[in-house]
PDB file of C-alpha atoms in Angstrom:
ATOM      1  CA  MET A   1       0.000   0.000   0.000  1.00  0.00           C
ATOM      2  CA  THR A   2       1.359   3.385  -0.908  1.00  0.00           C
ATOM      3  CA  GLY A   3       0.868   6.554   1.047  1.00  0.00           C
ATOM      4  CA  PRO A   4      -0.825   9.698  -0.214  1.00  0.00           C
ATOM      5  CA  THR A   5       0.968  11.901  -2.703  1.00  0.00           C
ATOM      6  CA  ASP A   6       1.125  15.611  -1.905  1.00  0.00           C
ATOM      7  CA  LEU A   7       0.399  17.581  -5.078  1.00  0.00           C
ATOM      8  CA  THR A   8       1.334  21.001  -3.710  1.00  0.00           C
ATOM      9  CA  GLY A   9       4.838  21.003  -5.218  1.00  0.00           C
ATOM     10  CA  PRO A  10       5.893  21.989  -8.750  1.00  0.00           C
ATOM     11  CA  THR A  11       3.939  20.289 -11.516  1.00  0.00           C
ATOM     12  CA  ASP A  12       4.295  19.790 -15.235  1.00  0.00           C
ATOM     13  CA  LEU A  13       0.572  19.938 -16.042  1.00  0.00           C
ATOM     14  CA  THR A  14      -1.211  21.902 -18.712  1.00  0.00           C
ATOM     15  CA  GLY A  15      -4.180  23.953 -17.565  1.00  0.00           C
ATOM     16  CA  PRO A  16      -4.777  25.167 -14.020  1.00  0.00           C
ATOM     17  CA  SER A  17      -1.692  24.462 -11.936  1.00  0.00           C
ATOM     18  CA  ASP A  18      -2.934  25.354  -8.449  1.00  0.00           C
ATOM     19  CA  LEU A  19      -3.107  21.941  -6.794  1.00  0.00           C
ATOM     20  CA  THR A  20      -2.746  23.241  -3.257  1.00  0.00           C
ATOM     21  CA  GLY A  21      -4.589  21.057  -0.781  1.00  0.00           C
ATOM     22  CA  LEU A  22      -4.921  17.999  -3.048  1.00  0.00           C
ATOM     23  CA  THR A  23      -3.629  14.539  -2.173  1.00  0.00           C
ATOM     24  CA  VAL A  24      -3.803  11.286  -4.091  1.00  0.00           C
ATOM     25  CA  GLY A  25      -3.818   7.929  -2.340  1.00  0.00           C
ATOM     26  CA  ASP A  26      -5.500   4.571  -2.059  1.00  0.00           C
ATOM     27  CA  ARG A  27      -9.281   4.303  -1.706  1.00  0.00           C
ATOM     28  CA  ASP A  28     -10.472   6.307   1.274  1.00  0.00           C
ATOM     29  CA  PRO A  29     -13.692   4.841   2.765  1.00  0.00           C
ATOM     30  CA  GLU A  30     -14.417   8.019   4.735  1.00  0.00           C
ATOM     31  CA  LEU A  31     -14.052  10.141   1.599  1.00  0.00           C
ATOM     32  CA  ALA A  32     -16.278   7.703  -0.343  1.00  0.00           C
ATOM     33  CA  LYS A  33     -18.982   8.029   2.325  1.00  0.00           C
ATOM     34  CA  LEU A  34     -18.737  11.825   2.261  1.00  0.00           C
ATOM     35  CA  LEU A  35     -18.964  11.844  -1.557  1.00  0.00           C
ATOM     36  CA  ASP A  36     -21.988   9.499  -1.481  1.00  0.00           C
ATOM     37  CA  GLN A  37     -23.754  11.774   0.990  1.00  0.00           C
ATOM     38  CA  GLY A  38     -22.887  14.926  -0.958  1.00  0.00           C
ATOM     39  CA  LEU A  39     -23.980  13.485  -4.295  1.00  0.00           C
ATOM     40  CA  ASP A  40     -27.162  12.058  -2.766  1.00  0.00           C
ATOM     41  CA  ALA A  41     -28.097  15.486  -1.416  1.00  0.00           C
ATOM     42  CA  TYR A  42     -27.414  17.108  -4.789  1.00  0.00           C
ATOM     43  CA  ASN A  43     -29.250  14.373  -6.756  1.00  0.00           C
ATOM     44  CA  PHE A  44     -32.249  14.387  -4.401  1.00  0.00           C
ATOM     45  CA  ALA A  45     -32.623  18.154  -4.776  1.00  0.00           C
ATOM     46  CA  ALA A  46     -32.296  17.929  -8.575  1.00  0.00           C
ATOM     47  CA  THR A  47     -34.790  15.049  -8.950  1.00  0.00           C
ATOM     48  CA  GLY A  48     -37.290  15.674  -6.159  1.00  0.00           C
ATOM     49  CA  THR A  49     -36.429  12.319  -4.577  1.00  0.00           C
ATOM     50  CA  SER A  50     -35.060  11.325  -1.176  1.00  0.00           C
ATOM     51  CA  LEU A  51     -33.204   8.534   0.564  1.00  0.00           C
ATOM     52  CA  LYS A  52     -36.494   6.664   1.048  1.00  0.00           C
ATOM     53  CA  ASP A  53     -36.694   6.352  -2.775  1.00  0.00           C
ATOM     54  CA  GLN A  54     -33.501   4.234  -2.838  1.00  0.00           C
ATOM     55  CA  SER A  55     -32.876   0.609  -1.935  1.00  0.00           C
ATOM     56  CA  GLU A  56     -30.675  -2.337  -2.820  1.00  0.00           C
ATOM     57  CA  PHE A  57     -31.372  -6.034  -3.225  1.00  0.00           C
ATOM     58  CA  SER A  58     -29.868  -9.244  -4.511  1.00  0.00           C
ATOM     59  CA  VAL A  59     -31.049 -12.465  -6.107  1.00  0.00           C
ATOM     60  CA  LYS A  60     -29.073 -15.664  -5.486  1.00  0.00           C
ATOM     61  CA  ALA A  61     -29.307 -18.819  -7.632  1.00  0.00           C
ATOM     62  CA  VAL A  62     -28.641 -22.104  -5.846  1.00  0.00           C
ATOM     63  CA  ASP A  63     -28.544 -25.496  -7.586  1.00  0.00           C
ATOM     64  CA  PRO A  64     -31.247 -27.490  -5.771  1.00  0.00           C
ATOM     65  CA  ALA A  65     -29.384 -30.758  -6.374  1.00  0.00           C
ATOM     66  CA  THR A  66     -26.046 -29.669  -4.885  1.00  0.00           C
ATOM     67  CA  GLY A  67     -26.788 -26.555  -2.823  1.00  0.00           C
ATOM     68  CA  GLU A  68     -24.019 -24.803  -4.765  1.00  0.00           C
ATOM     69  CA  VAL A  69     -24.382 -21.086  -5.501  1.00  0.00           C
ATOM     70  CA  VAL A  70     -24.397 -20.917  -9.281  1.00  0.00           C
ATOM     71  CA  GLY A  71     -24.905 -17.195  -9.732  1.00  0.00           C
ATOM     72  CA  GLY A  72     -26.634 -14.046  -8.671  1.00  0.00           C
ATOM     73  CA  ILE A  73     -27.581 -10.440  -9.198  1.00  0.00           C
ATOM     74  CA  THR A  74     -26.934  -7.334  -7.155  1.00  0.00           C
ATOM     75  CA  ALA A  75     -29.185  -4.396  -7.958  1.00  0.00           C
ATOM     76  CA  TRP A  76     -30.527  -1.089  -6.739  1.00  0.00           C
ATOM     77  CA  THR A  77     -33.750   0.832  -7.148  1.00  0.00           C
ATOM     78  CA  TRP A  78     -34.224   4.572  -7.196  1.00  0.00           C
ATOM     79  CA  ALA A  79     -37.615   6.217  -7.648  1.00  0.00           C
ATOM     80  CA  GLY A  80     -38.962   3.710 -10.158  1.00  0.00           C
ATOM     81  CA  LEU A  81     -35.665   2.774 -11.807  1.00  0.00           C
ATOM     82  CA  LEU A  82     -34.031  -0.654 -11.462  1.00  0.00           C
ATOM     83  CA  GLY A  83     -30.256  -0.630 -11.859  1.00  0.00           C
ATOM     84  CA  ILE A  84     -28.461  -3.941 -12.268  1.00  0.00           C
ATOM     85  CA  ASP A  85     -24.972  -3.703 -10.819  1.00  0.00           C
ATOM     86  CA  MET A  86     -23.757  -7.256 -11.398  1.00  0.00           C
ATOM     87  CA  LEU A  87     -25.173 -10.432 -12.887  1.00  0.00           C
ATOM     88  CA  TRP A  88     -22.950 -13.491 -12.875  1.00  0.00           C
ATOM     89  CA  VAL A  89     -23.522 -17.191 -13.502  1.00  0.00           C
ATOM     90  CA  HIS A  90     -20.837 -19.825 -12.934  1.00  0.00           C
ATOM     91  CA  GLU A  91     -19.366 -20.931 -16.257  1.00  0.00           C
ATOM     92  CA  GLU A  92     -20.561 -24.546 -15.821  1.00  0.00           C
ATOM     93  CA  HIS A  93     -24.191 -23.362 -15.530  1.00  0.00           C
ATOM     94  CA  ARG A  94     -24.364 -20.658 -18.218  1.00  0.00           C
ATOM     95  CA  ARG A  95     -26.424 -22.756 -20.638  1.00  0.00           C
ATOM     96  CA  ASP A  96     -28.912 -23.937 -17.984  1.00  0.00           C
ATOM     97  CA  GLY A  97     -31.209 -20.868 -18.028  1.00  0.00           C
ATOM     98  CA  TRP A  98     -30.024 -19.444 -14.709  1.00  0.00           C
ATOM     99  CA  GLY A  99     -29.221 -16.016 -16.174  1.00  0.00           C
ATOM    100  CA  GLY A 100     -32.729 -15.525 -17.528  1.00  0.00           C
ATOM    101  CA  ARG A 101     -34.310 -16.741 -14.305  1.00  0.00           C
ATOM    102  CA  LEU A 102     -32.134 -14.391 -12.261  1.00  0.00           C
ATOM    103  CA  LEU A 103     -32.976 -11.450 -14.516  1.00  0.00           C
ATOM    104  CA  ARG A 104     -36.723 -12.172 -14.461  1.00  0.00           C
ATOM    105  CA  ALA A 105     -36.648 -12.482 -10.655  1.00  0.00           C
ATOM    106  CA  ALA A 106     -34.827  -9.143 -10.337  1.00  0.00           C
ATOM    107  CA  GLU A 107     -37.268  -7.444 -12.699  1.00  0.00           C
ATOM    108  CA  GLU A 108     -40.232  -8.873 -10.776  1.00  0.00           C
ATOM    109  CA  GLU A 109     -38.779  -7.688  -7.461  1.00  0.00           C
ATOM    110  CA  ALA A 110     -38.218  -4.269  -9.006  1.00  0.00           C
ATOM    111  CA  ARG A 111     -41.860  -4.124 -10.151  1.00  0.00           C
ATOM    112  CA  ARG A 112     -42.915  -5.110  -6.642  1.00  0.00           C
ATOM    113  CA  ARG A 113     -40.885  -2.130  -5.405  1.00  0.00           C
ATOM    114  CA  GLY A 114     -42.659   0.174  -7.862  1.00  0.00           C
ATOM    115  CA  CYS A 115     -40.144   0.250 -10.720  1.00  0.00           C
ATOM    116  CA  ASP A 116     -41.299   0.687 -14.287  1.00  0.00           C
ATOM    117  CA  ARG A 117     -37.930   0.774 -16.068  1.00  0.00           C
ATOM    118  CA  ALA A 118     -34.480  -0.811 -15.840  1.00  0.00           C
ATOM    119  CA  THR A 119     -30.901   0.015 -16.758  1.00  0.00           C
ATOM    120  CA  VAL A 120     -27.767  -2.099 -17.077  1.00  0.00           C
ATOM    121  CA  SER A 121     -24.432  -2.034 -18.876  1.00  0.00           C
ATOM    122  CA  SER A 122     -22.357  -4.922 -20.169  1.00  0.00           C
ATOM    123  CA  PHE A 123     -18.922  -5.033 -21.736  1.00  0.00           C
ATOM    124  CA  THR A 124     -18.900  -6.310 -25.314  1.00  0.00           C
ATOM    125  CA  PHE A 125     -17.032  -9.446 -24.169  1.00  0.00           C
ATOM    126  CA  GLN A 126     -19.691 -10.171 -21.525  1.00  0.00           C
ATOM    127  CA  ALA A 127     -23.405 -10.432 -22.302  1.00  0.00           C
ATOM    128  CA  PRO A 128     -24.880  -7.652 -24.459  1.00  0.00           C
ATOM    129  CA  ASP A 129     -26.742 -10.193 -26.617  1.00  0.00           C
ATOM    130  CA  PHE A 130     -28.229 -11.754 -23.472  1.00  0.00           C
ATOM    131  CA  TYR A 131     -29.753  -8.399 -22.489  1.00  0.00           C
ATOM    132  CA  ARG A 132     -31.033  -7.787 -26.023  1.00  0.00           C
ATOM    133  CA  ARG A 133     -32.763 -11.202 -25.963  1.00  0.00           C
ATOM    134  CA  HIS A 134     -34.470 -10.132 -22.747  1.00  0.00           C
ATOM    135  CA  GLY A 135     -35.896  -6.923 -24.232  1.00  0.00           C
ATOM    136  CA  TYR A 136     -33.189  -4.432 -23.323  1.00  0.00           C
ATOM    137  CA  VAL A 137     -32.515  -1.674 -25.864  1.00  0.00           C
ATOM    138  CA  GLU A 138     -29.049  -0.252 -26.398  1.00  0.00           C
ATOM    139  CA  THR A 139     -28.854   3.443 -25.501  1.00  0.00           C
ATOM    140  CA  GLY A 140     -25.136   4.128 -25.903  1.00  0.00           C
ATOM    141  CA  ARG A 141     -21.571   2.915 -25.561  1.00  0.00           C
ATOM    142  CA  THR A 142     -18.436   3.862 -23.699  1.00  0.00           C
ATOM    143  CA  LEU A 143     -15.296   3.272 -25.734  1.00  0.00           C
ATOM    144  CA  GLY A 144     -11.785   2.589 -24.491  1.00  0.00           C
ATOM    145  CA  ILE A 145     -12.404  -0.460 -22.305  1.00  0.00           C
ATOM    146  CA  PRO A 146      -9.241  -2.588 -21.932  1.00  0.00           C
ATOM    147  CA  GLY A 147      -8.685  -5.167 -24.662  1.00  0.00           C
ATOM    148  CA  GLY A 148     -10.459  -3.024 -27.261  1.00  0.00           C
ATOM    149  CA  ALA A 149     -13.876  -3.696 -25.710  1.00  0.00           C
ATOM    150  CA  GLU A 150     -16.781  -1.302 -25.228  1.00  0.00           C
ATOM    151  CA  ASP A 151     -19.276  -0.823 -22.394  1.00  0.00           C
ATOM    152  CA  VAL A 152     -22.783  -1.177 -23.846  1.00  0.00           C
ATOM    153  CA  HIS A 153     -25.567   0.669 -21.982  1.00  0.00           C
ATOM    154  CA  PHE A 154     -29.133  -0.670 -22.016  1.00  0.00           C
ATOM    155  CA  HIS A 155     -32.632   0.386 -20.974  1.00  0.00           C
ATOM    156  CA  LYS A 156     -35.834  -1.624 -20.670  1.00  0.00           C
ATOM    157  CA  SER A 157     -39.414  -0.731 -19.885  1.00  0.00           C
ATOM    158  CA  LEU A 158     -40.813  -2.984 -17.176  1.00  0.00           C
ATOM    159  CA  THR A 159     -44.390  -2.061 -18.137  1.00  0.00           C
ATOM    160  CA  GLY A 160     -44.402  -3.019 -21.799  1.00  0.00           C
ATOM    161  CA  ASN A 161     -44.372   0.618 -22.958  1.00  0.00           C
ATOM    162  CA  PRO A 162     -41.716   1.723 -25.463  1.00  0.00           C
ATOM    163  CA  ALA A 163     -38.391   2.762 -23.954  1.00  0.00           C
ATOM    164  CA  GLY A 164     -38.504   6.196 -22.397  1.00  0.00           C
ATOM    165  CA  GLU A 165     -42.302   6.567 -22.340  1.00  0.00           C
ATOM    166  CA  GLU A 166     -43.043   5.024 -18.935  1.00  0.00           C
ATOM    167  CA  ARG A 167     -43.437   8.157 -16.859  1.00  0.00           C
ATOM    168  CA  GLU A 168     -44.124  11.806 -17.220  1.00  0.00           C
ATOM    169  CA  ASN A 169     -40.934  13.694 -16.352  1.00  0.00           C
ATOM    170  CA  PRO A 170     -41.882  16.599 -14.043  1.00  0.00           C
ATOM    171  CA  HIS A 171     -38.515  18.274 -14.719  1.00  0.00           C
ATOM    172  CA  ARG A 172     -38.966  18.406 -18.495  1.00  0.00           C
ATOM    173  CA  ASN A 173     -39.938  21.804 -19.920  1.00  0.00           C
TER     174      ASN A 173
END
C-alpha cells in the first residue's frame, strides 16, 4: 500500500496548476462516504427524490441438487428505476437458463418495489446479446475499455411501454 501523494509542489501539467490542498492515495472509505452523501443530497434536490426512494437487493441462484451457488444479481432501485450492478452465472451453468431466471426475478422484485424501467451495462465481451434477448434496448456505448472492448448501456421498460415513455418527467420543460 502506498501513502498519499502531496500535489502542492511543482507540476508539469497543462491547464490550471494550483493543486494546493490535493492529495492522491489509495481508496479512502471516509471520503467515499462523504462523496456518497454529498452526491445524494445534490441528486435528491435535482430530482425531487429522497433517501427513502432508494434501496438495494440481490437475487441468489442455488442449484437445488447440490446446494451450490451458481450465480446471482446485485441491484438497486431509485424512484422507479431498477439498476443492475452485477449479474454473474458460474461458467458450468451458463447454458442452464439461470441467467434468464435471475434477470426475471430481479425485474419482478423491481416491479414489486414500484419500478417501471431498468438500466444495465455490459462489456462487449460479456453479455450484451443476453440483455437484447431479454428486451433491453441499447442506448449508448463507452469506448476505451481494456482489450479493445466497449461498455454497452441498455434500458428496458418494465411495463411493456416503449423505452422512455413510462413516466411523465416533471422536470422536463
